[in-house]
mmCIF file of C-alpha atoms in Angstrom:
data_model
loop_
_atom_site.group_PDB
_atom_site.id
_atom_site.type_symbol
_atom_site.label_atom_id
_atom_site.label_comp_id
_atom_site.label_asym_id
_atom_site.label_seq_id
_atom_site.Cartn_x
_atom_site.Cartn_y
_atom_site.Cartn_z
ATOM 1 C CA MET A 1 -33.440 8.426 -50.699
ATOM 2 C CA LYS A 2 -34.623 5.064 -51.873
ATOM 3 C CA THR A 3 -36.711 4.415 -48.769
ATOM 4 C CA PHE A 4 -38.354 7.821 -48.878
ATOM 5 C CA ARG A 5 -39.242 7.621 -52.548
ATOM 6 C CA PHE A 6 -40.767 4.183 -52.607
ATOM 7 C CA VAL A 7 -42.402 4.062 -49.186
ATOM 8 C CA THR A 8 -44.129 7.325 -50.057
ATOM 9 C CA LEU A 9 -45.391 5.946 -53.381
ATOM 10 C CA ALA A 10 -46.536 2.691 -51.814
ATOM 11 C CA PHE A 11 -48.379 4.575 -49.078
ATOM 12 C CA LEU A 12 -50.061 6.816 -51.649
ATOM 13 C CA LEU A 13 -51.301 3.973 -53.828
ATOM 14 C CA GLN A 14 -52.460 1.872 -50.897
ATOM 15 C CA GLU A 15 -54.308 4.822 -49.417
ATOM 16 C CA ILE A 16 -56.186 5.431 -52.653
ATOM 17 C CA CYS A 17 -56.858 1.834 -53.591
ATOM 18 C CA GLY A 18 -57.296 -0.109 -50.389
ATOM 19 C CA LEU A 19 -57.431 1.820 -47.167
ATOM 20 C CA GLN A 20 -60.016 4.475 -47.850
ATOM 21 C CA ASN A 21 -63.743 3.902 -47.615
ATOM 22 C CA ILE A 22 -64.544 7.084 -49.509
ATOM 23 C CA PRO A 23 -63.121 7.733 -52.999
ATOM 24 C CA LEU A 24 -60.642 10.587 -52.943
ATOM 25 C CA LEU A 25 -60.601 11.606 -56.595
ATOM 26 C CA LEU A 26 -64.095 11.181 -57.931
ATOM 27 C CA GLU A 27 -66.390 12.407 -55.184
ATOM 28 C CA GLU A 28 -69.464 13.906 -56.813
ATOM 29 C CA PRO A 29 -70.071 17.518 -55.739
ATOM 30 C CA ALA A 30 -73.315 19.339 -55.154
ATOM 31 C CA ASP A 31 -74.658 22.374 -56.971
ATOM 32 C CA ALA A 32 -72.957 24.423 -59.634
ATOM 33 C CA VAL A 33 -71.416 27.760 -58.852
ATOM 34 C CA VAL A 34 -71.042 30.135 -61.770
ATOM 35 C CA ARG A 35 -67.999 32.392 -61.644
ATOM 36 C CA ASN A 36 -66.912 35.372 -63.667
ATOM 37 C CA LEU A 37 -64.293 34.356 -66.225
ATOM 38 C CA GLN A 38 -62.012 37.197 -65.195
ATOM 39 C CA ASP A 39 -61.590 36.169 -61.540
ATOM 40 C CA THR A 40 -58.275 34.459 -62.503
ATOM 41 C CA GLN A 41 -59.385 31.134 -60.958
ATOM 42 C CA TYR A 42 -59.070 27.855 -62.828
ATOM 43 C CA ALA A 43 -62.496 26.520 -63.749
ATOM 44 C CA PHE A 44 -64.469 24.775 -66.491
ATOM 45 C CA LEU A 45 -65.244 26.590 -69.748
ATOM 46 C CA VAL A 46 -68.704 25.253 -70.574
ATOM 47 C CA SER A 47 -70.545 25.710 -73.874
ATOM 48 C CA ASN A 48 -74.227 26.601 -73.804
ATOM 49 C CA ILE A 49 -74.915 24.591 -76.958
ATOM 50 C CA ASP A 50 -76.703 21.709 -75.205
ATOM 51 C CA LEU A 51 -79.265 22.318 -72.452
ATOM 52 C CA ASN A 52 -79.235 18.659 -71.396
ATOM 53 C CA ASN A 53 -75.479 18.043 -71.234
ATOM 54 C CA ASP A 54 -72.459 20.100 -70.264
ATOM 55 C CA TRP A 55 -69.674 20.182 -72.866
ATOM 56 C CA CYS A 56 -66.294 21.602 -71.913
ATOM 57 C CA VAL A 57 -63.473 23.084 -73.937
ATOM 58 C CA THR A 58 -60.748 20.478 -73.381
ATOM 59 C CA ALA A 59 -57.072 20.033 -74.142
ATOM 60 C CA THR A 60 -57.911 16.564 -75.439
ATOM 61 C CA ASN A 61 -54.327 15.594 -76.313
ATOM 62 C CA GLY A 62 -52.578 17.475 -73.537
ATOM 63 C CA VAL A 63 -50.750 20.779 -73.888
ATOM 64 C CA ASN A 64 -48.043 20.116 -76.424
ATOM 65 C CA THR A 65 -47.548 23.078 -78.752
ATOM 66 C CA ASP A 66 -49.984 22.941 -81.717
ATOM 67 C CA ASP A 67 -52.307 20.400 -80.049
ATOM 68 C CA ARG A 68 -55.883 21.259 -80.993
ATOM 69 C CA LEU A 69 -58.722 21.765 -78.553
ATOM 70 C CA GLY A 70 -61.956 19.786 -78.617
ATOM 71 C CA PHE A 71 -65.209 19.093 -76.815
ATOM 72 C CA ARG A 72 -65.523 16.529 -74.033
ATOM 73 C CA LYS A 73 -68.334 16.128 -71.542
ATOM 74 C CA CYS A 74 -67.412 18.066 -68.449
ATOM 75 C CA SER A 75 -66.040 15.987 -65.572
ATOM 76 C CA PHE A 76 -67.493 17.902 -62.633
ATOM 77 C CA THR A 77 -65.600 16.495 -59.664
ATOM 78 C CA LEU A 78 -63.933 18.017 -56.646
ATOM 79 C CA ALA A 79 -60.605 16.935 -58.114
ATOM 80 C CA PRO A 80 -61.262 17.899 -61.747
ATOM 81 C CA PRO A 81 -59.175 16.854 -64.755
ATOM 82 C CA LEU A 82 -56.634 19.573 -65.376
ATOM 83 C CA ASN A 83 -57.080 19.480 -69.145
ATOM 84 C CA GLN A 84 -60.594 20.931 -68.669
ATOM 85 C CA LEU A 85 -59.513 23.815 -66.442
ATOM 86 C CA TRP A 86 -58.686 27.292 -67.716
ATOM 87 C CA SER A 87 -57.879 30.690 -66.288
ATOM 88 C CA LEU A 88 -58.213 34.050 -68.020
ATOM 89 C CA GLY A 89 -55.125 36.006 -66.996
ATOM 90 C CA SER A 90 -55.042 39.740 -66.410
ATOM 91 C CA ASN A 91 -53.299 40.112 -69.784
ATOM 92 C CA GLY A 92 -56.118 38.262 -71.578
ATOM 93 C CA THR A 93 -54.334 34.943 -72.079
ATOM 94 C CA MET A 94 -56.371 31.774 -71.460
ATOM 95 C CA GLN A 95 -54.010 29.547 -69.459
ATOM 96 C CA SER A 96 -54.280 25.767 -69.103
ATOM 97 C CA ALA A 97 -54.134 24.271 -65.610
ATOM 98 C CA LEU A 98 -52.025 21.432 -67.048
ATOM 99 C CA ASN A 99 -49.261 23.939 -67.690
ATOM 100 C CA PRO A 100 -49.837 27.649 -66.968
ATOM 101 C CA SER A 101 -47.197 28.583 -69.556
ATOM 102 C CA LYS A 102 -49.422 27.034 -72.252
ATOM 103 C CA CYS A 103 -52.465 28.917 -73.528
ATOM 104 C CA MET A 104 -55.238 28.908 -76.108
ATOM 105 C CA VAL A 105 -53.879 30.277 -79.377
ATOM 106 C CA VAL A 106 -55.607 31.294 -82.606
ATOM 107 C CA ASN A 107 -53.658 31.172 -85.869
ATOM 108 C CA LYS A 108 -50.147 30.634 -84.552
ATOM 109 C CA GLY A 109 -47.514 32.689 -86.332
ATOM 110 C CA ALA A 110 -50.050 35.009 -87.934
ATOM 111 C CA MET A 111 -51.967 37.965 -86.548
ATOM 112 C CA ASN A 112 -54.747 37.681 -89.117
ATOM 113 C CA ILE A 113 -57.907 35.670 -88.459
ATOM 114 C CA PHE A 114 -60.619 34.101 -90.610
ATOM 115 C CA ASN A 115 -63.804 32.074 -90.172
ATOM 116 C CA GLY A 116 -63.089 28.499 -89.148
ATOM 117 C CA VAL A 117 -59.494 28.906 -87.999
ATOM 118 C CA LYS A 118 -58.775 26.219 -85.406
ATOM 119 C CA VAL A 119 -57.895 26.985 -81.799
ATOM 120 C CA HIS A 120 -54.930 25.112 -80.386
ATOM 121 C CA ILE A 121 -52.249 25.163 -77.699
ATOM 122 C CA GLY A 122 -49.307 27.522 -77.814
ATOM 123 C CA ASP A 123 -46.932 29.475 -75.589
ATOM 124 C CA CYS A 124 -48.629 32.174 -73.534
ATOM 125 C CA THR A 125 -45.781 34.544 -74.411
ATOM 126 C CA ASP A 126 -46.025 34.006 -78.179
ATOM 127 C CA THR A 127 -46.241 37.496 -79.679
ATOM 128 C CA THR A 128 -46.752 36.151 -83.211
ATOM 129 C CA ALA A 129 -50.164 34.640 -82.472
ATOM 130 C CA LEU A 130 -53.616 35.766 -81.418
ATOM 131 C CA ASN A 131 -53.717 34.565 -77.821
ATOM 132 C CA GLN A 132 -55.708 37.181 -75.939
ATOM 133 C CA PHE A 133 -59.405 36.908 -75.169
ATOM 134 C CA VAL A 134 -62.273 38.880 -73.643
ATOM 135 C CA HIS A 135 -65.262 37.561 -71.700
ATOM 136 C CA ASN A 136 -67.687 40.197 -70.414
ATOM 137 C CA GLY A 137 -69.807 38.187 -68.021
ATOM 138 C CA THR A 138 -70.551 34.835 -66.458
ATOM 139 C CA THR A 139 -72.310 33.676 -69.662
ATOM 140 C CA ASP A 140 -71.109 35.444 -72.761
ATOM 141 C CA ASN A 141 -69.077 35.179 -75.951
ATOM 142 C CA LEU A 142 -65.414 34.267 -75.472
ATOM 143 C CA LYS A 143 -64.097 36.821 -77.922
ATOM 144 C CA VAL A 144 -60.666 37.047 -79.525
ATOM 145 C CA SER A 145 -59.384 40.462 -78.433
ATOM 146 C CA ASN A 146 -59.681 43.327 -80.947
ATOM 147 C CA THR A 147 -61.598 41.178 -83.447
ATOM 148 C CA THR A 148 -65.197 40.258 -84.241
ATOM 149 C CA PHE A 149 -64.457 36.527 -83.804
ATOM 150 C CA CYS A 150 -65.531 34.237 -80.972
ATOM 151 C CA ILE A 151 -64.671 30.736 -79.781
ATOM 152 C CA THR A 152 -67.161 27.982 -80.628
ATOM 153 C CA ASN A 153 -67.311 24.403 -81.905
ATOM 154 C CA ARG A 154 -67.375 23.221 -85.515
ATOM 155 C CA GLY A 155 -70.699 21.338 -85.616
ATOM 156 C CA ARG A 156 -74.266 22.491 -85.180
ATOM 157 C CA ASN A 157 -74.586 20.137 -82.225
ATOM 158 C CA ALA A 158 -72.174 19.032 -79.536
ATOM 159 C CA ASN A 159 -70.175 15.862 -80.122
ATOM 160 C CA LYS A 160 -67.222 14.250 -78.373
ATOM 161 C CA GLY A 161 -64.009 15.493 -79.923
ATOM 162 C CA ASP A 162 -65.695 18.259 -81.933
ATOM 163 C CA THR A 163 -63.035 20.789 -82.957
ATOM 164 C CA ILE A 164 -62.867 24.187 -81.245
ATOM 165 C CA LEU A 165 -62.462 27.074 -83.684
ATOM 166 C CA ALA A 166 -63.050 30.800 -84.168
ATOM 167 C CA GLN A 167 -66.025 32.171 -86.100
ATOM 168 C CA THR A 168 -67.722 35.543 -86.488
ATOM 169 C CA CYS A 169 -69.454 36.260 -83.161
ATOM 170 C CA LYS A 170 -73.183 35.570 -82.906
ATOM 171 C CA THR A 171 -75.731 35.448 -80.087
ATOM 172 C CA LYS A 172 -76.606 31.796 -80.726
ATOM 173 C CA SER A 173 -76.160 29.409 -77.791
ATOM 174 C CA LYS A 174 -73.179 27.639 -79.399
ATOM 175 C CA PHE A 175 -71.239 30.901 -79.168
ATOM 176 C CA LEU A 176 -71.921 31.397 -75.458
ATOM 177 C CA MET A 177 -69.521 30.137 -72.815
ATOM 178 C CA THR A 178 -70.003 29.890 -69.044
ATOM 179 C CA TYR A 179 -67.116 29.672 -66.581
ATOM 180 C CA LYS A 180 -67.977 27.317 -63.707
ATOM 181 C CA VAL A 181 -66.649 25.606 -60.629
ATOM 182 C CA PHE A 182 -68.678 22.937 -58.891
ATOM 183 C CA GLY A 183 -69.410 21.855 -55.349
ATOM 184 C CA SER A 184 -68.781 23.472 -52.000
ATOM 185 C CA ALA A 185 -65.002 23.265 -52.387
ATOM 186 C CA PRO A 186 -63.179 26.506 -53.244
ATOM 187 C CA PRO A 187 -62.145 27.180 -56.855
ATOM 188 C CA VAL A 188 -59.035 25.463 -58.137
ATOM 189 C CA THR A 189 -56.326 28.106 -57.795
ATOM 190 C CA ASN A 190 -53.340 25.897 -58.602
ATOM 191 C CA THR A 191 -52.517 22.688 -60.443
ATOM 192 C CA THR A 192 -52.330 20.376 -57.423
ATOM 193 C CA ALA A 193 -55.892 19.070 -57.574
ATOM 194 C CA PHE A 194 -54.471 15.576 -58.066
ATOM 195 C CA THR A 195 -51.506 13.910 -56.403
ATOM 196 C CA TYR A 196 -49.118 12.942 -59.184
ATOM 197 C CA PHE A 197 -46.087 10.677 -59.025
ATOM 198 C CA LYS A 198 -43.479 8.981 -61.195
ATOM 199 C CA LEU A 199 -42.961 5.242 -61.487
ATOM 200 C CA GLN A 200 -39.197 4.855 -61.176
ATOM 201 C CA LEU A 201 -37.309 1.579 -61.062
ATOM 202 C CA SER A 202 -35.702 0.823 -57.718
ATOM 203 C CA ASN A 203 -33.569 -2.225 -58.520
ATOM 204 C CA SER A 204 -32.195 -1.518 -61.977
ATOM 205 C CA ALA A 205 -28.777 0.076 -61.567
ATOM 206 C CA PRO A 206 -27.079 1.521 -63.557
ATOM 207 C CA PHE A 207 -30.302 2.811 -65.204
ATOM 208 C CA PRO A 208 -33.080 3.606 -62.658
ATOM 209 C CA GLY A 209 -35.436 4.737 -65.410
ATOM 210 C CA CYS A 210 -39.035 5.931 -65.282
ATOM 211 C CA LEU A 211 -42.151 4.708 -67.061
ATOM 212 C CA THR A 212 -42.350 7.204 -69.927
ATOM 213 C CA ILE A 213 -44.540 8.414 -72.793
ATOM 214 C CA PRO A 214 -41.899 8.715 -75.560
ATOM 215 C CA ASN A 215 -41.471 12.290 -76.798
ATOM 216 C CA GLY A 216 -44.460 13.354 -74.703
ATOM 217 C CA ASP A 217 -46.762 12.097 -77.489
ATOM 218 C CA ALA A 218 -49.776 11.362 -75.279
ATOM 219 C CA ARG A 219 -52.156 9.795 -77.777
ATOM 220 C CA LYS A 220 -54.288 6.680 -77.832
ATOM 221 C CA GLY A 221 -52.298 3.622 -78.883
ATOM 222 C CA LYS A 222 -48.855 5.023 -78.031
ATOM 223 C CA THR A 223 -46.663 2.423 -76.323
ATOM 224 C CA LEU A 224 -44.699 3.135 -73.142
ATOM 225 C CA ARG A 225 -40.951 2.835 -72.604
ATOM 226 C CA LEU A 226 -38.247 3.414 -70.034
ATOM 227 C CA GLY A 227 -36.781 6.885 -70.047
ATOM 228 C CA THR A 228 -34.434 9.061 -68.049
ATOM 229 C CA CYS A 229 -36.415 10.521 -65.129
ATOM 230 C CA ASN A 230 -36.377 14.183 -66.059
ATOM 231 C CA SER A 231 -39.676 15.205 -67.688
ATOM 232 C CA SER A 232 -43.418 15.635 -67.119
ATOM 233 C CA ASN A 233 -44.291 12.907 -69.640
ATOM 234 C CA GLN A 234 -43.518 10.426 -66.851
ATOM 235 C CA THR A 235 -46.141 11.695 -64.421
ATOM 236 C CA TRP A 236 -49.244 9.745 -63.409
ATOM 237 C CA ARG A 237 -52.112 9.628 -60.966
ATOM 238 C CA LEU A 238 -53.970 6.568 -59.691
ATOM 239 C CA ASP A 239 -57.738 6.762 -59.213
ATOM 240 C CA GLU A 240 -59.854 4.670 -56.838
ATOM 241 C CA ASN A 241 -60.527 2.063 -59.557
ATOM 242 C CA GLY A 242 -56.821 1.424 -60.115
ATOM 243 C CA LEU A 243 -56.575 3.369 -63.387
ATOM 244 C CA LEU A 244 -53.281 5.167 -64.030
ATOM 245 C CA HIS A 245 -54.029 8.508 -65.732
ATOM 246 C CA SER A 246 -51.462 10.516 -67.674
ATOM 247 C CA LYS A 247 -50.921 14.087 -66.477
ATOM 248 C CA PHE A 248 -50.517 15.087 -70.131
ATOM 249 C CA ASN A 249 -54.046 13.899 -70.905
ATOM 250 C CA ASP A 250 -56.283 12.846 -68.035
ATOM 251 C CA PHE A 251 -58.576 10.939 -70.422
ATOM 252 C CA LEU A 252 -55.734 8.546 -71.351
ATOM 253 C CA CYS A 253 -54.753 5.658 -69.085
ATOM 254 C CA ILE A 254 -52.200 2.862 -69.110
ATOM 255 C CA GLN A 255 -53.593 -0.318 -70.672
ATOM 256 C CA ALA A 256 -52.168 -3.798 -71.085
ATOM 257 C CA GLY A 257 -52.228 -4.379 -74.839
ATOM 258 C CA LYS A 258 -55.118 -4.474 -77.291
ATOM 259 C CA GLY A 259 -56.545 -7.891 -76.453
ATOM 260 C CA SER A 260 -56.319 -10.128 -73.413
ATOM 261 C CA ALA A 261 -53.478 -9.378 -71.013
ATOM 262 C CA ARG A 262 -50.761 -12.020 -70.816
ATOM 263 C CA LYS A 263 -47.021 -12.399 -70.329
ATOM 264 C CA ARG A 264 -44.976 -9.997 -72.531
ATOM 265 C CA THR A 265 -48.033 -7.874 -73.386
ATOM 266 C CA GLN A 266 -46.833 -4.340 -74.062
ATOM 267 C CA LEU A 267 -48.322 -1.406 -72.125
ATOM 268 C CA ARG A 268 -49.823 1.464 -74.079
ATOM 269 C CA LEU A 269 -52.117 4.466 -73.692
ATOM 270 C CA SER A 270 -55.841 4.067 -74.238
ATOM 271 C CA THR A 271 -59.047 5.935 -73.455
ATOM 272 C CA CYS A 272 -59.715 5.514 -69.738
ATOM 273 C CA ASP A 273 -62.367 2.882 -69.011
ATOM 274 C CA GLU A 274 -63.210 2.137 -65.386
ATOM 275 C CA ASN A 275 -64.710 -1.214 -66.468
ATOM 276 C CA SER A 276 -61.609 -2.441 -68.298
ATOM 277 C CA LYS A 277 -59.655 -5.029 -66.311
ATOM 278 C CA ARG A 278 -56.663 -4.363 -68.558
ATOM 279 C CA GLN A 279 -56.437 -0.876 -67.015
ATOM 280 C CA MET A 280 -56.783 -1.814 -63.335
ATOM 281 C CA PHE A 281 -53.449 -1.807 -61.494
ATOM 282 C CA GLN A 282 -52.386 -2.154 -57.891
ATOM 283 C CA TYR A 283 -49.220 -1.535 -55.904
ATOM 284 C CA ALA A 284 -48.145 -4.564 -53.872
ATOM 285 C CA SER A 285 -46.326 -4.681 -50.556
ATOM 286 C CA ASN A 286 -43.211 -5.939 -52.380
ATOM 287 C CA ASN A 287 -43.100 -2.690 -54.422
ATOM 288 C CA LYS A 288 -44.254 -4.381 -57.613
ATOM 289 C CA VAL A 289 -47.042 -2.932 -59.775
ATOM 290 C CA SER A 290 -49.464 -5.575 -61.024
ATOM 291 C CA LEU A 291 -52.749 -5.958 -62.849
ATOM 292 C CA LYS A 292 -55.531 -6.506 -60.328
ATOM 293 C CA GLY A 293 -56.368 -10.169 -59.935
ATOM 294 C CA LYS A 294 -53.486 -11.264 -62.186
ATOM 295 C CA ASN A 295 -50.016 -12.649 -61.585
ATOM 296 C CA LEU A 296 -48.722 -10.119 -64.110
ATOM 297 C CA CYS A 297 -46.482 -7.199 -63.162
ATOM 298 C CA VAL A 298 -45.188 -4.090 -64.915
ATOM 299 C CA ALA A 299 -41.637 -4.665 -66.160
ATOM 300 C CA PHE A 300 -39.173 -3.821 -68.935
ATOM 301 C CA ARG A 301 -38.478 -6.168 -71.864
ATOM 302 C CA GLY A 302 -34.728 -6.734 -71.603
ATOM 303 C CA ARG A 303 -32.651 -8.579 -69.037
ATOM 304 C CA ARG A 304 -31.169 -5.301 -67.840
ATOM 305 C CA ALA A 305 -32.900 -1.943 -67.788
ATOM 306 C CA GLN A 306 -31.858 0.440 -70.513
ATOM 307 C CA LYS A 307 -33.226 3.582 -72.085
ATOM 308 C CA ASN A 308 -36.134 3.119 -74.554
ATOM 309 C CA ASP A 309 -36.753 -0.463 -73.392
ATOM 310 C CA PRO A 310 -40.480 -1.263 -74.003
ATOM 311 C CA ILE A 311 -42.690 -1.613 -70.926
ATOM 312 C CA ILE A 312 -44.371 -5.031 -70.797
ATOM 313 C CA LEU A 313 -45.965 -7.493 -68.368
ATOM 314 C CA LYS A 314 -44.012 -10.307 -66.712
ATOM 315 C CA LYS A 315 -44.930 -12.936 -64.152
ATOM 316 C CA CYS A 316 -44.889 -11.320 -60.713
ATOM 317 C CA ASN A 317 -43.133 -14.288 -59.078
ATOM 318 C CA ASN A 318 -40.165 -13.934 -61.423
ATOM 319 C CA ARG A 319 -37.235 -12.808 -59.274
ATOM 320 C CA LYS A 320 -36.160 -10.524 -62.114
ATOM 321 C CA THR A 321 -39.473 -8.680 -62.192
ATOM 322 C CA PRO A 322 -38.581 -5.081 -61.207
ATOM 323 C CA THR A 323 -39.826 -3.039 -58.280
ATOM 324 C CA TRP A 324 -40.909 0.585 -58.550
#
């Protein structure tokens, strides 16, 4: 078991970071392909508010219940971020590719609707909320079923993080949504666009814990800890720059502290920045995870691994520095 788990992870990280000449995760595709929203494929939900930039409806904080939706610039790649992918089910629910059991919801716990009510994440099976939608063409209003309300953004213009809400339907461009996939690759029909993995300790008996986002609270600034390996808030992907993205929120990456990285710096979540050296990690042949170009490795704070122990940096040549 041990050999299979860690050789596989090492092979994966080395393939992405060092042995491939062509990036695997961020290859830029060719032309856009517009698809009908009701084809049940996962694709981008793009606002028509800005003719010069594409803004996507995004699960900006992941798909925890009650998380609100916002605008982010669309990341049109052949391996797209799952928090920008949606599928309109045959029953009218708008499912997230991050977790198909989580959907767009209007006014949770109440079947009434009013101008400006925020759209957020909820259970697709929630019968106490408005969670069914209609889209009549490739570019059209995304309408809340059996109402005169449509999905749009709060502001007159598009801005990063702008709140998604419901307002009385209009024909203005900010009320029009287009469902798109990009490139020559087929539409995303499942949630395996990225290869995800867990970082689990290999030499820390009796607690072989995983690098964890406590309580699944995937937000900027949240610190990381050891946790029992049993949940999706311990799942990551590594891009070709060495950034470790959270599956809960693909725009959040692991970062070494707030300032310069040094011994005992605590790891936390921060907005992904491909130019930040504090976010660039590599997997070494000795199964240690280190900052690129630094003799600093991912470790736990205590002498022995235990649940909720903070994740920090330690010198890589320390014999007590853990392997993953």
